[in-house]
mmCIF file of C-alpha atoms and ligand atoms in Angstrom:
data_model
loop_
_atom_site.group_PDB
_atom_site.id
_atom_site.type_symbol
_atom_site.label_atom_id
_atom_site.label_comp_id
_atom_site.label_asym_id
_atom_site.label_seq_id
_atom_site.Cartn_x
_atom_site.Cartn_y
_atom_site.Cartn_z
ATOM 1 C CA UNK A 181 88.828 110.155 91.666
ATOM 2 C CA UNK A 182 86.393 110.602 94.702
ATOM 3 C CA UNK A 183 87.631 112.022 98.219
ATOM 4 C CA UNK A 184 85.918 111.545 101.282
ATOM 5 C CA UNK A 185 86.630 113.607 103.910
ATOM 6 C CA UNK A 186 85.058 112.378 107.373
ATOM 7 C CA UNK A 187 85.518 113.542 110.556
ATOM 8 C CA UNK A 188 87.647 110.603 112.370
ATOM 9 C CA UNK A 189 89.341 107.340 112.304
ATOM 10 C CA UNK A 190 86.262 105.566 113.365
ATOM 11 C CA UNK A 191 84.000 107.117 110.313
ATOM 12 C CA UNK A 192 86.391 106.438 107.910
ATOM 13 C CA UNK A 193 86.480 102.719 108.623
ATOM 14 C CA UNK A 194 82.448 102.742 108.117
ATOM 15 C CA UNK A 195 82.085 104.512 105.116
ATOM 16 C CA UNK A 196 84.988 102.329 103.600
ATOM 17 C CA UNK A 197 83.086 99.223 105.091
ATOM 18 C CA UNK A 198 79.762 100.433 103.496
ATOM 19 C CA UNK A 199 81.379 100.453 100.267
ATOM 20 C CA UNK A 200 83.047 96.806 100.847
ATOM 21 C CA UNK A 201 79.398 95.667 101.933
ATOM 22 C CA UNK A 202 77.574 97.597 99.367
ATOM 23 C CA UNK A 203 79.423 95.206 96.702
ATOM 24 C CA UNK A 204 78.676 91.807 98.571
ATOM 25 C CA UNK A 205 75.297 92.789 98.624
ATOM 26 C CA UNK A 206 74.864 92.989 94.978
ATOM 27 C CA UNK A 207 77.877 90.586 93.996
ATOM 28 C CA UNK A 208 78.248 87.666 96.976
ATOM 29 C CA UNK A 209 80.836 86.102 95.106
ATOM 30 C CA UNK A 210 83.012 89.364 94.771
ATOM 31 C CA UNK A 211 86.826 89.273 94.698
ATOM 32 C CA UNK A 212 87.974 91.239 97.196
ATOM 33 C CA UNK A 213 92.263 92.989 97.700
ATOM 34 C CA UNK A 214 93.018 92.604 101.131
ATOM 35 C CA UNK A 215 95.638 95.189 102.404
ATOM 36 C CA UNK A 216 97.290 94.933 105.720
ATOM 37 C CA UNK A 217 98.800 98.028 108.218
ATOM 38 C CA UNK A 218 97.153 100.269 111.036
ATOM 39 C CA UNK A 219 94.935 101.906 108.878
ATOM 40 C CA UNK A 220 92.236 98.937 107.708
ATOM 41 C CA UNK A 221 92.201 97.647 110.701
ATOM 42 C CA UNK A 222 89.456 99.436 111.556
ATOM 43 C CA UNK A 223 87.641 98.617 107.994
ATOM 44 C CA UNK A 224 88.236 95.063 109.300
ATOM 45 C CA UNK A 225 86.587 95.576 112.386
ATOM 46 C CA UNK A 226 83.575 97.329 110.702
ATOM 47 C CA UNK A 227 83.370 94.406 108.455
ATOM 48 C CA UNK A 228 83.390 92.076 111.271
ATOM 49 C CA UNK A 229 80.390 93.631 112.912
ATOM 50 C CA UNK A 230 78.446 93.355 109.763
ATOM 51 C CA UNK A 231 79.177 90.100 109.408
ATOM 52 C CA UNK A 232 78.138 88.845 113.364
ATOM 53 C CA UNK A 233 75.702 91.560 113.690
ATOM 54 C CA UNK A 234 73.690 92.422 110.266
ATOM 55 C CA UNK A 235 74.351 88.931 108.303
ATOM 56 C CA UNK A 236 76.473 90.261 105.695
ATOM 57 C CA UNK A 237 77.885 86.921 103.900
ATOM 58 C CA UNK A 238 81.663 86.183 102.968
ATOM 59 C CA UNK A 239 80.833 82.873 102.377
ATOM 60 C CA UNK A 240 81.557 83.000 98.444
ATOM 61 C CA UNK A 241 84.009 85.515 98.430
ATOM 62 C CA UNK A 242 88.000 85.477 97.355
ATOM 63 C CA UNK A 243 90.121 87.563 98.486
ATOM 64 C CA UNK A 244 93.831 88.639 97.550
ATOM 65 C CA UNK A 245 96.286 90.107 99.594
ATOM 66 C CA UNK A 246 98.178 92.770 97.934
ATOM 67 C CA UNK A 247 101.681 92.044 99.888
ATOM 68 C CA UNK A 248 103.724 90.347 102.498
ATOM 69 C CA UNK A 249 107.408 90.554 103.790
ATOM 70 C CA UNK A 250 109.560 87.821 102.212
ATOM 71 C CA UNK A 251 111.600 85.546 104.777
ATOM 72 C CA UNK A 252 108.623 85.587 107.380
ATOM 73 C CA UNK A 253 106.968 82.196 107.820
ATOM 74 C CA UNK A 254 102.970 82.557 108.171
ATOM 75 C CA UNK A 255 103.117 81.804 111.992
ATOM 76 C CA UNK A 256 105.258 85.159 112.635
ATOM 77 C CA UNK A 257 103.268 87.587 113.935
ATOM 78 C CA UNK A 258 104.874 90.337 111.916
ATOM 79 C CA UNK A 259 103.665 88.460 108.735
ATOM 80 C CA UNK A 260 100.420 89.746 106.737
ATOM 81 C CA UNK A 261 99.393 86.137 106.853
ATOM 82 C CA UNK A 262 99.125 86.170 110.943
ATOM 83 C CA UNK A 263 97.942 89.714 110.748
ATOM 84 C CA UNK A 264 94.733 88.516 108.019
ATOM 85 C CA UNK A 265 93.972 85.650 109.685
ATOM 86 C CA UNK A 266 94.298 87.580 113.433
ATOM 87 C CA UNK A 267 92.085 90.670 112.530
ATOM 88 C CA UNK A 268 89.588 89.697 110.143
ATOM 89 C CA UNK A 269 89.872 85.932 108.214
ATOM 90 C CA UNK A 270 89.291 84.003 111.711
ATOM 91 C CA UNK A 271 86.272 86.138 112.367
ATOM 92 C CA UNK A 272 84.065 86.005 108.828
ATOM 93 C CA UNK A 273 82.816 83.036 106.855
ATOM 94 C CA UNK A 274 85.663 83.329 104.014
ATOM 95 C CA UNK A 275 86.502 79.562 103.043
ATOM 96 C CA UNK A 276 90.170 78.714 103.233
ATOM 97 C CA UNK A 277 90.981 77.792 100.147
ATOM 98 C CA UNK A 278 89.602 81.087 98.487
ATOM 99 C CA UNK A 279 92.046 82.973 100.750
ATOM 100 C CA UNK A 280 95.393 84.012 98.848
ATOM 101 C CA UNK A 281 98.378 85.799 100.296
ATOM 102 C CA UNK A 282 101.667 86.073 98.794
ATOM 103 C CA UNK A 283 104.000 83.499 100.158
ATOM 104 C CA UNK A 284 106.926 85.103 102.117
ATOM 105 C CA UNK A 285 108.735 81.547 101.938
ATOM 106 C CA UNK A 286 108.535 80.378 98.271
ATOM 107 C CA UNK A 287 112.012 78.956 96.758
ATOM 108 C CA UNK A 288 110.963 80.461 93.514
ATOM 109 C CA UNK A 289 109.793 84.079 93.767
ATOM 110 C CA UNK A 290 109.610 84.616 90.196
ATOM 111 C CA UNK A 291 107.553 81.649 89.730
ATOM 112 C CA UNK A 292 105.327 82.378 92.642
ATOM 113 C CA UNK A 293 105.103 85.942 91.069
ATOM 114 C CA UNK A 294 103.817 84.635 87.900
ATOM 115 C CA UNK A 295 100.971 81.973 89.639
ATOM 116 C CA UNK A 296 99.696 85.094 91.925
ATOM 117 C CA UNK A 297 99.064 86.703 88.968
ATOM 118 C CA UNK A 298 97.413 83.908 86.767
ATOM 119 C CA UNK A 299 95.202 83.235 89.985
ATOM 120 C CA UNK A 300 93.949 86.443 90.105
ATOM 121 C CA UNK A 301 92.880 86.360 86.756
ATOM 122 C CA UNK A 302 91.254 82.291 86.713
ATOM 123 C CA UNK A 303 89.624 84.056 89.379
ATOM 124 C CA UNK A 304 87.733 86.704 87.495
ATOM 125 C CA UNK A 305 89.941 89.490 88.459
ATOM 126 C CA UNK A 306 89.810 91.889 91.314
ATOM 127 C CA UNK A 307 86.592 93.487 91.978
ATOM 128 C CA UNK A 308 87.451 95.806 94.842
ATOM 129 C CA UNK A 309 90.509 96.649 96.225
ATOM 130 C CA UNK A 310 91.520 98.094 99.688
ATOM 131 C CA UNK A 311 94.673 100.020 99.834
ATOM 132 C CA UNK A 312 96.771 102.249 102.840
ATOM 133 C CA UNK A 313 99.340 104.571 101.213
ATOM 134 C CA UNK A 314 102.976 104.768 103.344
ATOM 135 C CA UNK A 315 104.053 107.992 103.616
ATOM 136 C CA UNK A 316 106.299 108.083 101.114
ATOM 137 C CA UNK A 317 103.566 107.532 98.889
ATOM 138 C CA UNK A 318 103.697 103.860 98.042
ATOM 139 C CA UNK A 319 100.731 101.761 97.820
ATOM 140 C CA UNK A 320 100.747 97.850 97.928
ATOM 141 C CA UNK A 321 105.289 98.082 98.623
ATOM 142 C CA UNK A 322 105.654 99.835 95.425
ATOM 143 C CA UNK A 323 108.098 101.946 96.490
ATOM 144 C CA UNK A 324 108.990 105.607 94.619
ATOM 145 C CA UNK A 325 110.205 104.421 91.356
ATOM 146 C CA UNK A 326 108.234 101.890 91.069
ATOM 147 C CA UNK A 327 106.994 101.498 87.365
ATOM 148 C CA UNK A 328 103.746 102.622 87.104
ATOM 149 C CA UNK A 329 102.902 98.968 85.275
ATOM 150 C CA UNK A 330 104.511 96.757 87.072
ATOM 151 C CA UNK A 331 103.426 93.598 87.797
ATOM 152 C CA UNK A 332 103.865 90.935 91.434
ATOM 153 C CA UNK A 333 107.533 91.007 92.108
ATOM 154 C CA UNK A 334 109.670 90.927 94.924
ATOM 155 C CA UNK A 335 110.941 94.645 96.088
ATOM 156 C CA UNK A 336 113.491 96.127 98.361
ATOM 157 C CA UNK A 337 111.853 98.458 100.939
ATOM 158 C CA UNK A 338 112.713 101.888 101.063
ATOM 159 C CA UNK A 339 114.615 103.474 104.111
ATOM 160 C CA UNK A 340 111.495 104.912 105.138
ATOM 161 C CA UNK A 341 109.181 102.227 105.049
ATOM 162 C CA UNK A 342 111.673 100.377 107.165
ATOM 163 C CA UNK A 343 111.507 103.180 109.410
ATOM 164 C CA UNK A 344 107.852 103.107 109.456
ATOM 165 C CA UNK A 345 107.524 99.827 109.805
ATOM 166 C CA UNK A 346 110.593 99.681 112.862
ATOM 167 C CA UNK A 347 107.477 99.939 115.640
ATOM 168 C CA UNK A 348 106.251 96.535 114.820
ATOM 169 C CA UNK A 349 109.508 94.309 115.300
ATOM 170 C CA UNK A 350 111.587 94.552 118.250
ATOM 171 C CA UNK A 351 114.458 96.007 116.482
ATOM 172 C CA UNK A 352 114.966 97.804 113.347
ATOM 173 C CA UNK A 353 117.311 94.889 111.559
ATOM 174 C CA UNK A 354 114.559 92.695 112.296
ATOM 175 C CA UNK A 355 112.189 94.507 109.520
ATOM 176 C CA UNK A 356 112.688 92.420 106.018
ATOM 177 C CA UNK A 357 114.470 94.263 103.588
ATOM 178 C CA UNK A 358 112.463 93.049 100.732
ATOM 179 C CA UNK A 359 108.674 92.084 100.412
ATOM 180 C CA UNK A 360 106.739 90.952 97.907
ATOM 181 C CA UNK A 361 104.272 92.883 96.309
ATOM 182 C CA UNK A 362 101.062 93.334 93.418
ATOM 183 C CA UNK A 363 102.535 95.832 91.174
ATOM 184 C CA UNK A 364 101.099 99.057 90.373
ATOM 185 C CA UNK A 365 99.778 97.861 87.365
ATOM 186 C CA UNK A 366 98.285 94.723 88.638
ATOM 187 C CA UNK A 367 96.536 97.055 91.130
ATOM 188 C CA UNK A 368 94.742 99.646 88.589
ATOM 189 C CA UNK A 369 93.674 96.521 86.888
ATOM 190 C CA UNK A 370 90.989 96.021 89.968
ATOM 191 C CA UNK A 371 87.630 97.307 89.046
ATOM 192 C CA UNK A 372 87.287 99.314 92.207
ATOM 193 C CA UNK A 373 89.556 100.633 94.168
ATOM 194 C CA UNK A 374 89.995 102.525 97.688
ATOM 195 C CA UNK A 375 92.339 104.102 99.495
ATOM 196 C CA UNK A 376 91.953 105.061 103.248
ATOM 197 C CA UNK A 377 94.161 107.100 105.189
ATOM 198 C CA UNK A 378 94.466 108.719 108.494
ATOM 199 C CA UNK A 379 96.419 110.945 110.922
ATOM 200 C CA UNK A 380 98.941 113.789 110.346
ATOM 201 C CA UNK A 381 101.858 111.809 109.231
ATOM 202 C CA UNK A 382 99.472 110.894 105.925
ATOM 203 C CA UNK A 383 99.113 114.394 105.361
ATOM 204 C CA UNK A 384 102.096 114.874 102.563
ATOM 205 C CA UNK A 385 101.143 111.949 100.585
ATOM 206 C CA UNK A 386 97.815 112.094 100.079
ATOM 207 C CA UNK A 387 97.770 115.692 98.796
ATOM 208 C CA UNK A 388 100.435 114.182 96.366
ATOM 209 C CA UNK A 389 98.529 111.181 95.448
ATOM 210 C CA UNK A 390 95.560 113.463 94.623
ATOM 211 C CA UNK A 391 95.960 116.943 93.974
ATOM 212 C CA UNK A 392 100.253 116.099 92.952
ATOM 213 C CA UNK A 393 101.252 114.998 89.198
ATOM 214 C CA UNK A 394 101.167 111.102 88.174
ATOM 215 C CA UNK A 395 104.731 109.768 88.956
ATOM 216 C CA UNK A 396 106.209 106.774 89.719
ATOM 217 C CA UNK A 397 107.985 108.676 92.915
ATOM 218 C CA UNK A 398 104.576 108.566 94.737
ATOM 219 C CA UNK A 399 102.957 105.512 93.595
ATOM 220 C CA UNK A 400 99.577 106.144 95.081
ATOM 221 C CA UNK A 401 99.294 109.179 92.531
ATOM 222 C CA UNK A 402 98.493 106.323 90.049
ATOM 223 C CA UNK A 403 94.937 106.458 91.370
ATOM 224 C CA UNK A 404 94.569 109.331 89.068
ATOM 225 C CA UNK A 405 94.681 107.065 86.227
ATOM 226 C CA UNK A 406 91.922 104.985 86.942
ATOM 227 C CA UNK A 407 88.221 105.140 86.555
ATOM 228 C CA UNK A 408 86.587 104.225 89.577
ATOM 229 C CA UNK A 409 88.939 105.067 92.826
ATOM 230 C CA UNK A 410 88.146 106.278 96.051
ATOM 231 C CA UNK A 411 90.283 108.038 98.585
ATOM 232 C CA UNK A 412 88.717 108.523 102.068
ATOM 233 C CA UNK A 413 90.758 109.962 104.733
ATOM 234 C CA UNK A 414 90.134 111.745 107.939
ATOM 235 C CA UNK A 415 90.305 115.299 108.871
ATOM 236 C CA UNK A 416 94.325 114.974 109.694
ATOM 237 C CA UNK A 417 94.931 113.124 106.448
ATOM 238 C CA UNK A 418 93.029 115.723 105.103
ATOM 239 C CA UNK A 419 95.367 118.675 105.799
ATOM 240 C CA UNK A 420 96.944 119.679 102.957
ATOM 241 C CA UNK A 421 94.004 118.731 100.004
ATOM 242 C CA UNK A 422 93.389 122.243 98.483
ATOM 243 C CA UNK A 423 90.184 121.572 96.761
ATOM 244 C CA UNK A 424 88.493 119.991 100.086
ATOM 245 C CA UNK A 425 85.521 122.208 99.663
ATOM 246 C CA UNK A 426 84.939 120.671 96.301
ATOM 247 C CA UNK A 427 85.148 117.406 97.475
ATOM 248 C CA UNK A 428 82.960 117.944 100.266
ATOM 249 C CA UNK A 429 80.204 119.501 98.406
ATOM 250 C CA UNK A 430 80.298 116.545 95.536
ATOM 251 C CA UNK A 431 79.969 114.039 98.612
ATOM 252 C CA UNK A 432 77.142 116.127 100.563
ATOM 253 C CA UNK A 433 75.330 115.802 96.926
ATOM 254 C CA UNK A 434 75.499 112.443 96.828
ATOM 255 C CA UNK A 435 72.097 111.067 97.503
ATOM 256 C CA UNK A 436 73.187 107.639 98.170
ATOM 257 C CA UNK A 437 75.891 108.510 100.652
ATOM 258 C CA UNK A 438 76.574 107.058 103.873
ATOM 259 C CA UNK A 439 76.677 109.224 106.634
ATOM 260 C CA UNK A 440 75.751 109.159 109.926
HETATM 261 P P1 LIG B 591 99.874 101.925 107.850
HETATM 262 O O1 LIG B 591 100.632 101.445 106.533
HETATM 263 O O2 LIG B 591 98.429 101.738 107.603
HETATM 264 O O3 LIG B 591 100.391 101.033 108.935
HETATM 265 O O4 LIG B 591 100.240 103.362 108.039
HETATM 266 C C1 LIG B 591 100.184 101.891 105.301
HETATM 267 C C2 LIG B 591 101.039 101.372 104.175
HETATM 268 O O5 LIG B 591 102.269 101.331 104.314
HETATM 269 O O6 LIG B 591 100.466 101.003 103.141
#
């Protein structure tokens, strides 16, 4: 696993967007994992500027979302669909039909499950895949005990992503109880992955997810297991690494790294 320390919010977003463009560049017709929450929305943004202001081309890509809250129509503005479509899909070149989000509204999850997965592979598989982490550790809504090779499913949120999520609806009942979600193995199947993270309240679970043991009770620690993942976080999110010097002397090494 890599970690990238930078120094703020706003650096983290580029040098998660350079890697995003770095792969359209050499693959135009990548597969990109969409995630949704605070944290890539500033990844989006990034990617948005490259797109308006340096050219860079989604016009061949596909992208898959990793989750969304079951029981909210696409229209809802708590949905991931309104979120995608509000903060990046309506400002790149993405064709519609290569957009795929799970559907919050399906009469057959299990069904629904099974397509999103068979899409993902007609479509080549995942080649890079963005990912937040909640902070109990979760990535995608695999929640702690989550099998570590589990596949698209429907899940019941824990208490504390409810919690978490309680500051986007007006009240706390209004946050779905269950979502659903790629599994954890579905995830490591991607070819790339990263993981960005920021602020204090990340602090816990990212020294978990990297430096902790693989368990199913923080998700994100799956990482560990696979061969090319990324975690970039910022200095608050950084708090409780122990082997930050490391990390910061294998990225200020790197000859191709983006910095600024
Ligand atoms: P956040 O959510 O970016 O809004 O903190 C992260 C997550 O739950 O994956």
């Amino acid at each position: 696993m890599e970690v990238i320390v930078q120094r703020d919010y706003a650096q983290m977003s580029k040098v998660a967007a350079q890697i995003v463009a770095e792969l359209l560049n050499t693959k135009p017709n990548a597969v990109l994992g969409m995630a949704t929450g605070s944290t890539p929305l500033g990844l989006y943004q990034e990617l948005v500027r490259l797109h308006e202001k340096e050219q860079l081309d989604f016009s061949r890509v596909t992208t898959f979302n990793l989750d969304e809250y079951v029981g909210l129509p696409g229209n809802h503005p708590q949905s991931y669909h309104y979120f995608m479509h509000e903060h990046f899909f309506r400002h790149v070149n993405i064709p519609a039909h290569n957009i795929n989000i799970p559907s919050g509204t399906t009469s057959n999850y299990p069904a629904f499950c099974e397509w999103y997965e068979k899409r993902i592979t007609e479509c080549g598989g995942i080649d890079l895949q963005i990912l937040g982490i909640g902070t109990d550790g979760h990535i995608g809504f695999n929640e702690p005990t989550s099998s570590l090779s589990s596949r698209t499913r429907l899940k019941t949120l824990s208490k504390q992503t409810i919690d978490d999520n309680a500051r986007f609806f007006e009240r706390r009942e209004d946050v779905p109880v269950y979502a659903i979600t790629m599994g954890v193995g579905t995830i490591l199947e991607a070819r790339q992955l990263i993981l960005v993270a920021s602020g204090k309240t990340k602090a816990k679970a990212i020294a978990q997810a990297v430096e902790g043991p693989v368990t199913s009770m923080v998700t994100a620690s799956a990482l560990q297991l696979h061969r090319d993942a990324v975690v970039i976080v910022d200095e608050e999110a950084a708090a409780r690494l122990t082997m930050r010097d490391y990390y910061e002397f294998i990225y200020a090494a790197k000859p191709a790294a983006p910095r600024s």
